[in-house]
Coordinates of C-alpha atoms in Angstrom, one line a residue:
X235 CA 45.1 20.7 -5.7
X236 CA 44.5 19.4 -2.3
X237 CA 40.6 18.5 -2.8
X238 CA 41.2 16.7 0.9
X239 CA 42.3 19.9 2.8
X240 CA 39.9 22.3 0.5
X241 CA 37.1 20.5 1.7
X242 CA 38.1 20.3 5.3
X243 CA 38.6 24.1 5.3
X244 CA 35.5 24.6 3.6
X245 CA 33.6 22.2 6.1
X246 CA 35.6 24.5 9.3
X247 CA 34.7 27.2 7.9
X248 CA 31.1 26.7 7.4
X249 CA 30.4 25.9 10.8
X250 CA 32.2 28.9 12.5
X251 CA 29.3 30.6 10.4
X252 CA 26.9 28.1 11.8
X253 CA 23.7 31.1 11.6
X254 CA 24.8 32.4 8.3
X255 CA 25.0 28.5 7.1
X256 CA 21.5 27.9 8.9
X257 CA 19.9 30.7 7.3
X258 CA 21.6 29.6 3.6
X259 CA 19.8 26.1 4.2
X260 CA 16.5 27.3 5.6
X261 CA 16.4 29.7 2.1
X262 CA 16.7 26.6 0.5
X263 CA 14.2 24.3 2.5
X264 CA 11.7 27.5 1.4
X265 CA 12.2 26.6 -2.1
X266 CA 12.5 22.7 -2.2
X267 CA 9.4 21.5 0.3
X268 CA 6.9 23.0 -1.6
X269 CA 8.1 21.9 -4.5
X270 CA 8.5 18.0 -3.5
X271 CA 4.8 18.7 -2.4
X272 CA 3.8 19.9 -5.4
X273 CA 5.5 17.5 -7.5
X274 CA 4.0 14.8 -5.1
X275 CA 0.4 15.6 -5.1
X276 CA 0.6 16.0 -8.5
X277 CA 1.9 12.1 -9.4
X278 CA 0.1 10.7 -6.4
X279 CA -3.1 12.3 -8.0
X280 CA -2.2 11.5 -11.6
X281 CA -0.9 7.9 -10.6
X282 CA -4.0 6.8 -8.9
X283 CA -6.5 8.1 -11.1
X284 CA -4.5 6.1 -13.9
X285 CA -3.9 3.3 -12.1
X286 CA -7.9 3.1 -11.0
X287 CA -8.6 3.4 -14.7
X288 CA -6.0 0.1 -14.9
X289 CA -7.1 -1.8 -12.8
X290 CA -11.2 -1.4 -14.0
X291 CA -11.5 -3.8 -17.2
X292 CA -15.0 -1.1 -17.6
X293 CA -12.4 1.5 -18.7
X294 CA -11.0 -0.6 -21.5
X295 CA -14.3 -2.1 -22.7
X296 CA -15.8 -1.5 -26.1
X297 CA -18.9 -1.7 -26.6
X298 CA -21.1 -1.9 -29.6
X299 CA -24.1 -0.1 -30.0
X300 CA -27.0 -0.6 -31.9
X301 CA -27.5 -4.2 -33.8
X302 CA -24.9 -5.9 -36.0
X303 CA -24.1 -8.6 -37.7
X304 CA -21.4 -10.0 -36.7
X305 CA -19.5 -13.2 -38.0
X306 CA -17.7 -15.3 -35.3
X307 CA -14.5 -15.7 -37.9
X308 CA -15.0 -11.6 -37.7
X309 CA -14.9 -11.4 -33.5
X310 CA -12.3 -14.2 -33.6
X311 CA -9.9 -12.0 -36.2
X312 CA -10.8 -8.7 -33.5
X313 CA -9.4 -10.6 -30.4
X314 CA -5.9 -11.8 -32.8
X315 CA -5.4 -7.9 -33.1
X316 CA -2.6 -6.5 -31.0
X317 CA -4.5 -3.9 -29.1
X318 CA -7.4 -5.9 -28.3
X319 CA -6.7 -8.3 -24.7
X320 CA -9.9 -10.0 -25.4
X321 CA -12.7 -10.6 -27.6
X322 CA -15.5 -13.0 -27.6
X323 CA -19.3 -12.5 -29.4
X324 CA -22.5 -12.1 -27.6
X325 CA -25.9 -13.5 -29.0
X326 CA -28.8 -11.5 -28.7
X327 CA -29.5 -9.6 -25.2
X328 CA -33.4 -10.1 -25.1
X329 CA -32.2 -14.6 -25.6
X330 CA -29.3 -13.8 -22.7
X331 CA -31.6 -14.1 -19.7
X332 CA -32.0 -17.4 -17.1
X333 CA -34.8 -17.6 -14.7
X334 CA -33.1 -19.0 -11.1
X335 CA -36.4 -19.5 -8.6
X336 CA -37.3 -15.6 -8.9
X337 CA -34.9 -14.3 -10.0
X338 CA -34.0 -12.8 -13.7
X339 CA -29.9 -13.3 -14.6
X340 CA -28.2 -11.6 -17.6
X341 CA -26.4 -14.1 -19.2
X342 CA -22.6 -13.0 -19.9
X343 CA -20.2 -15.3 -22.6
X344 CA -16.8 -15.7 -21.3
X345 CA -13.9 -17.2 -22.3
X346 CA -9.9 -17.8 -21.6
X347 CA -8.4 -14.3 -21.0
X348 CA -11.7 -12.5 -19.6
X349 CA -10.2 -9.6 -17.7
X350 CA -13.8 -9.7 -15.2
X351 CA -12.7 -13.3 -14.5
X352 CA -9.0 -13.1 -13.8
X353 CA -8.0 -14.7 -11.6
X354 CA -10.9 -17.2 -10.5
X355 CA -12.1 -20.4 -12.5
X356 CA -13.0 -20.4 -16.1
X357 CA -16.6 -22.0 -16.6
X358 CA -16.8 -24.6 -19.3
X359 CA -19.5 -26.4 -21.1
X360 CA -23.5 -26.3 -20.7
X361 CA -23.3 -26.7 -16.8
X362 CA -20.8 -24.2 -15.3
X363 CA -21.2 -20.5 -14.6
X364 CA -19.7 -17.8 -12.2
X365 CA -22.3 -15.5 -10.4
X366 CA -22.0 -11.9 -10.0
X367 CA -21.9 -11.2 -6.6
X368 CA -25.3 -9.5 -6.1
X369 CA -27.0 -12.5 -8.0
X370 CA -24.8 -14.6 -5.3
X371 CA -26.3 -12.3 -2.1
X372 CA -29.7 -12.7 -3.3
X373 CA -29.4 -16.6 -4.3
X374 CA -27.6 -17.5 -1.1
X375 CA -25.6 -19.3 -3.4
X376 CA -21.7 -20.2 -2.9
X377 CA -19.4 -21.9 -5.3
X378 CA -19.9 -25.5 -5.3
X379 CA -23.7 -24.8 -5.4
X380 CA -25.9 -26.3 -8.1
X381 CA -28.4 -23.9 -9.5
X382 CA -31.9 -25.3 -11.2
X383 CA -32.4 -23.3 -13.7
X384 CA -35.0 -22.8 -16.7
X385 CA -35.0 -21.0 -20.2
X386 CA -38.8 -19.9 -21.1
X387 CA -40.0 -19.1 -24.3
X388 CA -43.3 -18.2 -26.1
X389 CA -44.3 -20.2 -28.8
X390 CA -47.9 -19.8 -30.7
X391 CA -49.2 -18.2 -27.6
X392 CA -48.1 -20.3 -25.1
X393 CA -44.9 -20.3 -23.0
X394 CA -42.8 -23.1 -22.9
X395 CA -39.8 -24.1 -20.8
X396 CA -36.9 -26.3 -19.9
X397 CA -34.6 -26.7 -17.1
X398 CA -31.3 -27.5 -16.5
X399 CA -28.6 -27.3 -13.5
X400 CA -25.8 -25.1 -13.3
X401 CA -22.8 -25.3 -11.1
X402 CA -21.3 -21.9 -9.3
X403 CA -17.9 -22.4 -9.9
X404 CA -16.9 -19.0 -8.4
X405 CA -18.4 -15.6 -7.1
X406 CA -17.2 -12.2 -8.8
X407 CA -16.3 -9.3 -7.1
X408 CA -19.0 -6.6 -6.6
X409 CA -16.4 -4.3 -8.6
X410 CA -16.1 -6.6 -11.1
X411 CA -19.6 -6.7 -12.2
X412 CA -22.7 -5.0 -10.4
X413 CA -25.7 -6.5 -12.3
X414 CA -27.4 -9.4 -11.3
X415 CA -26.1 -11.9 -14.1
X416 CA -23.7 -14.8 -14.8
X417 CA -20.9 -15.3 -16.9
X418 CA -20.6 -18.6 -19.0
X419 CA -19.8 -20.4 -22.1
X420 CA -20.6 -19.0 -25.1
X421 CA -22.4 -22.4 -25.5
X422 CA -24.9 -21.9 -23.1
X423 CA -25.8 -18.9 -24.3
X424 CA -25.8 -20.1 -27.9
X425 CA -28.3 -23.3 -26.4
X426 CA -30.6 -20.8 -24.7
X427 CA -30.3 -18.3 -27.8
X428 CA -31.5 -22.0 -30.1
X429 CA -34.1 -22.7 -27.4
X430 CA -35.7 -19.3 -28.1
X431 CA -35.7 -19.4 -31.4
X432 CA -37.5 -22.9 -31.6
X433 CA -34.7 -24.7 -32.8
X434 CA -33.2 -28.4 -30.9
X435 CA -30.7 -28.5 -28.3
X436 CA -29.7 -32.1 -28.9
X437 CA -26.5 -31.5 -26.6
X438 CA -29.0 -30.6 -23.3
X439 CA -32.3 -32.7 -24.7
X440 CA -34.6 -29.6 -25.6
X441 CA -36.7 -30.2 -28.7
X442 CA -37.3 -28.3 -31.2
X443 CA -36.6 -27.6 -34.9
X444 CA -33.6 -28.9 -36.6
X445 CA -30.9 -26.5 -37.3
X446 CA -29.0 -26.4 -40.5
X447 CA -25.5 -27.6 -40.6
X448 CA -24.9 -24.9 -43.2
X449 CA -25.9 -22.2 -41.7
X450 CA -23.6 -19.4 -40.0
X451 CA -24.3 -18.2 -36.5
X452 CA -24.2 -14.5 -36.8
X453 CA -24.1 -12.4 -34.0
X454 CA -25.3 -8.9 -33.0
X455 CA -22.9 -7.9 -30.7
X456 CA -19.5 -8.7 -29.1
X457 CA -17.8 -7.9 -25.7
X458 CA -14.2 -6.8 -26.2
X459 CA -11.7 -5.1 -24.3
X460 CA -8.2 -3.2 -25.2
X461 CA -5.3 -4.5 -24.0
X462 CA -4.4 -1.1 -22.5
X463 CA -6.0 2.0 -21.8
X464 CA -4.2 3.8 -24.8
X465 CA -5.6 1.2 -27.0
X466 CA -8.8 2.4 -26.3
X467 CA -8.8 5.7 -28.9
X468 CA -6.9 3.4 -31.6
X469 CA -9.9 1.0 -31.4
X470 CA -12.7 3.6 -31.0
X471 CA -11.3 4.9 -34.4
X472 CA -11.1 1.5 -36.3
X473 CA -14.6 1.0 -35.7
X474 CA -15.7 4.3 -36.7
X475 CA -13.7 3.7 -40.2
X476 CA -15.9 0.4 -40.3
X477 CA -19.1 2.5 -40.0
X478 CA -19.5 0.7 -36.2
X479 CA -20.8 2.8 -33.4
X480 CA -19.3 2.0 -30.1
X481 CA -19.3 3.3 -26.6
X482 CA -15.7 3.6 -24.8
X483 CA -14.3 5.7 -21.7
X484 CA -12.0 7.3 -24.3
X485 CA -13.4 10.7 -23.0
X486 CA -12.5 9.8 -19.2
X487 CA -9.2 8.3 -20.2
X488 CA -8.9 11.5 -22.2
X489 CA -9.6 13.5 -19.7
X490 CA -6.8 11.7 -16.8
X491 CA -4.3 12.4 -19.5
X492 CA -5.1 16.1 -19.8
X493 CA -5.2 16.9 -16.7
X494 CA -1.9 14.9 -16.0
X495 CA -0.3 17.4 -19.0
X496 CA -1.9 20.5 -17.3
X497 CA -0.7 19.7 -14.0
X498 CA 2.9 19.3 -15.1
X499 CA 2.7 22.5 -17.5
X500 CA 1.9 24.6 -14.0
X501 CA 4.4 22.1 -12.1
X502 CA 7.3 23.1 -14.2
X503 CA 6.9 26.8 -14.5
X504 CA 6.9 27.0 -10.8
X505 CA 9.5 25.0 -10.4
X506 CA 11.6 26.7 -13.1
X507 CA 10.6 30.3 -10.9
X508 CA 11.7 28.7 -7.9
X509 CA 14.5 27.2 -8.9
X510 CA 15.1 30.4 -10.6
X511 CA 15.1 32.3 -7.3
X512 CA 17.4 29.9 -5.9
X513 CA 19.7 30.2 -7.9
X514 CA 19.7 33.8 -8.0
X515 CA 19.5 33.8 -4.1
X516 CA 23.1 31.1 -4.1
X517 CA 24.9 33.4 -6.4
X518 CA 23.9 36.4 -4.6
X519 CA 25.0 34.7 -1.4
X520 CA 28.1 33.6 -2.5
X521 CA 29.3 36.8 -4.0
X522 CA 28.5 38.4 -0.8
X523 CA 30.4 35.4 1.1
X524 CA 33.7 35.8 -1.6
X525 CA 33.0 39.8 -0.4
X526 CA 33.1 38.9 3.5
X527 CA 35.5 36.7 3.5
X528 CA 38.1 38.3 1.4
X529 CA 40.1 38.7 3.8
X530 CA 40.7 34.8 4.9
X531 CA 40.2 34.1 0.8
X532 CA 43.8 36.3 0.2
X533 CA 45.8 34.4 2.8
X534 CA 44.7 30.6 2.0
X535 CA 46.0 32.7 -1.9
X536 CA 48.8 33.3 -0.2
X537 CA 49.8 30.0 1.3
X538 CA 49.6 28.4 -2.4
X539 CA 45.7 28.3 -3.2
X540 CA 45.1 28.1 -6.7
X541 CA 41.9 29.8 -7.8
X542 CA 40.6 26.1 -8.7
X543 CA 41.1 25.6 -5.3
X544 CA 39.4 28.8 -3.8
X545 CA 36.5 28.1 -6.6
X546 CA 36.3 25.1 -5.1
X547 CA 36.7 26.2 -1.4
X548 CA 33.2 28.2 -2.0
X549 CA 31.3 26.0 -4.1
X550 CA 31.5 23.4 -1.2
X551 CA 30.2 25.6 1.4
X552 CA 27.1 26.1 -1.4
X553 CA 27.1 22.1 -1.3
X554 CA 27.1 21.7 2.2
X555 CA 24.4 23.9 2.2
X556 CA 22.4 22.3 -0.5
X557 CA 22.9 18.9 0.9
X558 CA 21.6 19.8 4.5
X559 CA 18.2 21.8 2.7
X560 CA 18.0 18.3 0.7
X561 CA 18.0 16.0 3.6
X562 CA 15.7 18.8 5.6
X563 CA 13.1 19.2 3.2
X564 CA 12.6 15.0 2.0
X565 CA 12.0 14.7 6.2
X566 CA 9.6 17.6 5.6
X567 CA 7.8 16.4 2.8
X568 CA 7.5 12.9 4.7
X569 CA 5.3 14.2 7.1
X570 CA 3.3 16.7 5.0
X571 CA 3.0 13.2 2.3
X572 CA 1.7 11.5 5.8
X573 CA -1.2 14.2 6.2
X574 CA -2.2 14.5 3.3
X575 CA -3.0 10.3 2.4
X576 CA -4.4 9.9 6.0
X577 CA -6.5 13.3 5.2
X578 CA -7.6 12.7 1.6
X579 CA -6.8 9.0 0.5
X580 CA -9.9 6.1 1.4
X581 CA -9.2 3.9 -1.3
X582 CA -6.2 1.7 0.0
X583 CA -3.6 1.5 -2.3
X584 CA -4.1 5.2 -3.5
X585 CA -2.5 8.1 -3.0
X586 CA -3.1 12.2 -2.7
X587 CA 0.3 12.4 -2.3
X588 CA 3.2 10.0 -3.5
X589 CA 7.0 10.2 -4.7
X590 CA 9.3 7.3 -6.1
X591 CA 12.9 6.8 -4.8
X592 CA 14.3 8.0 -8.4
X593 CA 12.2 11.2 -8.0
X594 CA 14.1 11.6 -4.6
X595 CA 17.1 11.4 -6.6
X596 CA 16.6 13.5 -9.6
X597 CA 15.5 16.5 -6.7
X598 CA 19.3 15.8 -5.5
X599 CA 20.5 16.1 -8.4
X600 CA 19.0 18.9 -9.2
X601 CA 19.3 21.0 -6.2
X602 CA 23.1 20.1 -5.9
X603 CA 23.5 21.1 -9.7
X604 CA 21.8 24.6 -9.3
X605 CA 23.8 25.3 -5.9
X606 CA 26.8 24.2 -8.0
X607 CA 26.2 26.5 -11.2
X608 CA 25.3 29.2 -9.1
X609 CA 28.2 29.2 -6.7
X610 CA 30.5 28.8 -9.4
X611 CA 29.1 31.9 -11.0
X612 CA 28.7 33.8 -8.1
X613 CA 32.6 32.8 -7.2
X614 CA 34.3 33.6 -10.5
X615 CA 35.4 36.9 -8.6
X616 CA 37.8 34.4 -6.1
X617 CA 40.2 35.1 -9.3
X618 CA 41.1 38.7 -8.6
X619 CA 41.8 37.9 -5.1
X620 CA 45.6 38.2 -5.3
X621 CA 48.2 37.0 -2.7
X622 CA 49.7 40.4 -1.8
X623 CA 46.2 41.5 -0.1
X624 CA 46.8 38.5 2.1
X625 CA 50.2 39.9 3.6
X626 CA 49.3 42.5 5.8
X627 CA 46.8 40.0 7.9
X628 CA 49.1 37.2 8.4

């Protein structure tokens, strides 16, 4: 079979029915656009909703609620678990505070592997922190600055309190973290926790009681955070087996991944009803070409065309056309994916509307594959052409 000549026939042919081709494509286009549309506001929407759940650490944190007693061998064992990205205990919140001039700070432990803290300076020690940034705005204060800072507490009656200087070794984001607080070494917020409790600080010079070497720390709470957002269930569910009330965005993650389902339940039956119609349209269309072109179909029989061939000779033409609605409706959904971000999108880096190269190729795949099936079906009746009808026109 000459594929070669076959295709070129196919090709001459096509364009001497130039409106007939045009209106072949254009029934197409009606079908594909709003389909890439669909398909694309449905993963730009999905993919930036999960992506701006990925990118907040607040979506994977777990939170404990209520008080607890936690051991630090306990909290270290949590963050050696492979769900969990980090892990680090928290003394108690009413001992977590500094006083800086005016101004009250929530004290935050951190550690190697803080998710908040990517990417900027880990504190260390009893003389580093990072500020959040609205505890920066209202301090004035920039990294490099020391802070003077004091620890109060109340003892028989009268309130007592020591000072010591910390160094801003960074700012956070205001995304990061909104409060008005600083994130430091579990140390210093162990120190101040001793301080309050009337105990000796030897390691800053506070007096106080002696602490015993024997006794373990225990700790009421934790900060921990999955490693990824479908962690977050897994974890939620441990704790409750361990009698542990915590708070997680399970619900909101729960909720993306619902409506990501949902979307692509009502994506695919419209696309399997369109696509449906298409087909149905193609192999409607070709039985009506193989009907109107009979005529030219029994002489190309005549001259030595195998059925193969004259299969072939109309399932191009339903390529050709395929191909053209393809290329027509990707330059259509372009500008409609265009309109829709510059309408709709304010975040940078989202989408409303968004498609990957490999979804650009599975459409062409799929479109081509239809056209094919349903040209070859629609074309099966090229094998009762015979070569005698063609004598009397050549």
């Amino acid at each position: 079979m000459r594929i070669g000549l076959v295709a070129s026939l196919a090709w001459q042919d096509y364009r001497n029915d130039g409106w007939l081709s045009a209106c072949s494509v254009l029934a197409l286009v009606a079908v594909i656009a709003p389909l890439l549309v669909l398909f694309g506001l449905k993963f730009g929407l999905v993919s930036s909703l999960t992506e701006r759940l990925e990118t907040d650490p607040a979506s994977r944190e777990i939170i404990p609620l209520g008080g607890g007693r936690f051991s630090a061998a306990f909290i270290a064992q949590l963050g050696e678990r492979s769900d969990v990205a980090f892990a680090v205990p928290r003394t108690r919140q009413i001992a977590a505070t500094a006083q800086v001039g005016t101004l009250t700070l929530e004290m935050l432990p951190t550690a190697a592997g803080d998710p908040l803290l990517a990417g900027l300076p880990m504190p260390h020690g009893l003389d580093q922190i990072v500020l959040s940034h609205t505890a920066a705005e209202k301090l004035a204060a920039r990294p490099g600055d020391w802070l003077e800072t004091s620890f109060a507490r109340q003892v028989a009656g009268r309130v007592e309190a020591q000072r010591t200087r910390l160094q801003v070794l960074a700012v956070l984001p205001l995304e990061a973290f909104a409060r008005e607080g600083l994130f430091a070494d579990l140390a210093l917020l162990e120190a101040a926790e001793d301080y309050r409790d009337g105990r000796a600080v030897p390691a800053l010079g506070w007096a106080g009681e002696a602490a015993s070497v024997s006794e373990q720390r225990i700790y009421p709470a934790f900060r921990l955070y999955a490693r990824s957002l479908s962690d977050v269930e897994p974890l939620r569910v441990y704790f409750a087996e361990q009698n542990l009330l915590v708070s997680t965005q399970a619900h909101t993650i729960a909720q993306v991944q619902s409506l990501s389902r949902n979307l692509s339940i009502v994506f695919w039956i419209i696309a399997g009803l369109a696509l449906a119609g298409a087909f149905a349209a193609i192999f409607a269309g070709t039985l009506a070409a193989v009907a109107r072109k009979h005529r030219e179909l029994s002489v190309l029989r005549l001259l030595g065309f195998s059925t193969a061939a004259l299969l072939l000779f109309v399932l191009l033409q339903a390529l050709y056309s395929a191909g053209f609605a393809a290329v027509l409706s990707v330059g259509l959904y372009g500008l409609a994916e265009a309109a829709l971000n510059k309408l709709f999108v304010q975040v940078p880096g989202e989408y409303a509307s968004h498609l990957l190269a490999r979804h650009y190729g599975l459409a062409l795949v799929a479109v081509l594959g239809v056209s094919a099936v349903a040209a070859a079906c629609g074309g099966w009746r090229v094998a009762r052409i015979q070569a005698s009808e063609g004598i009397r026109d050549v």
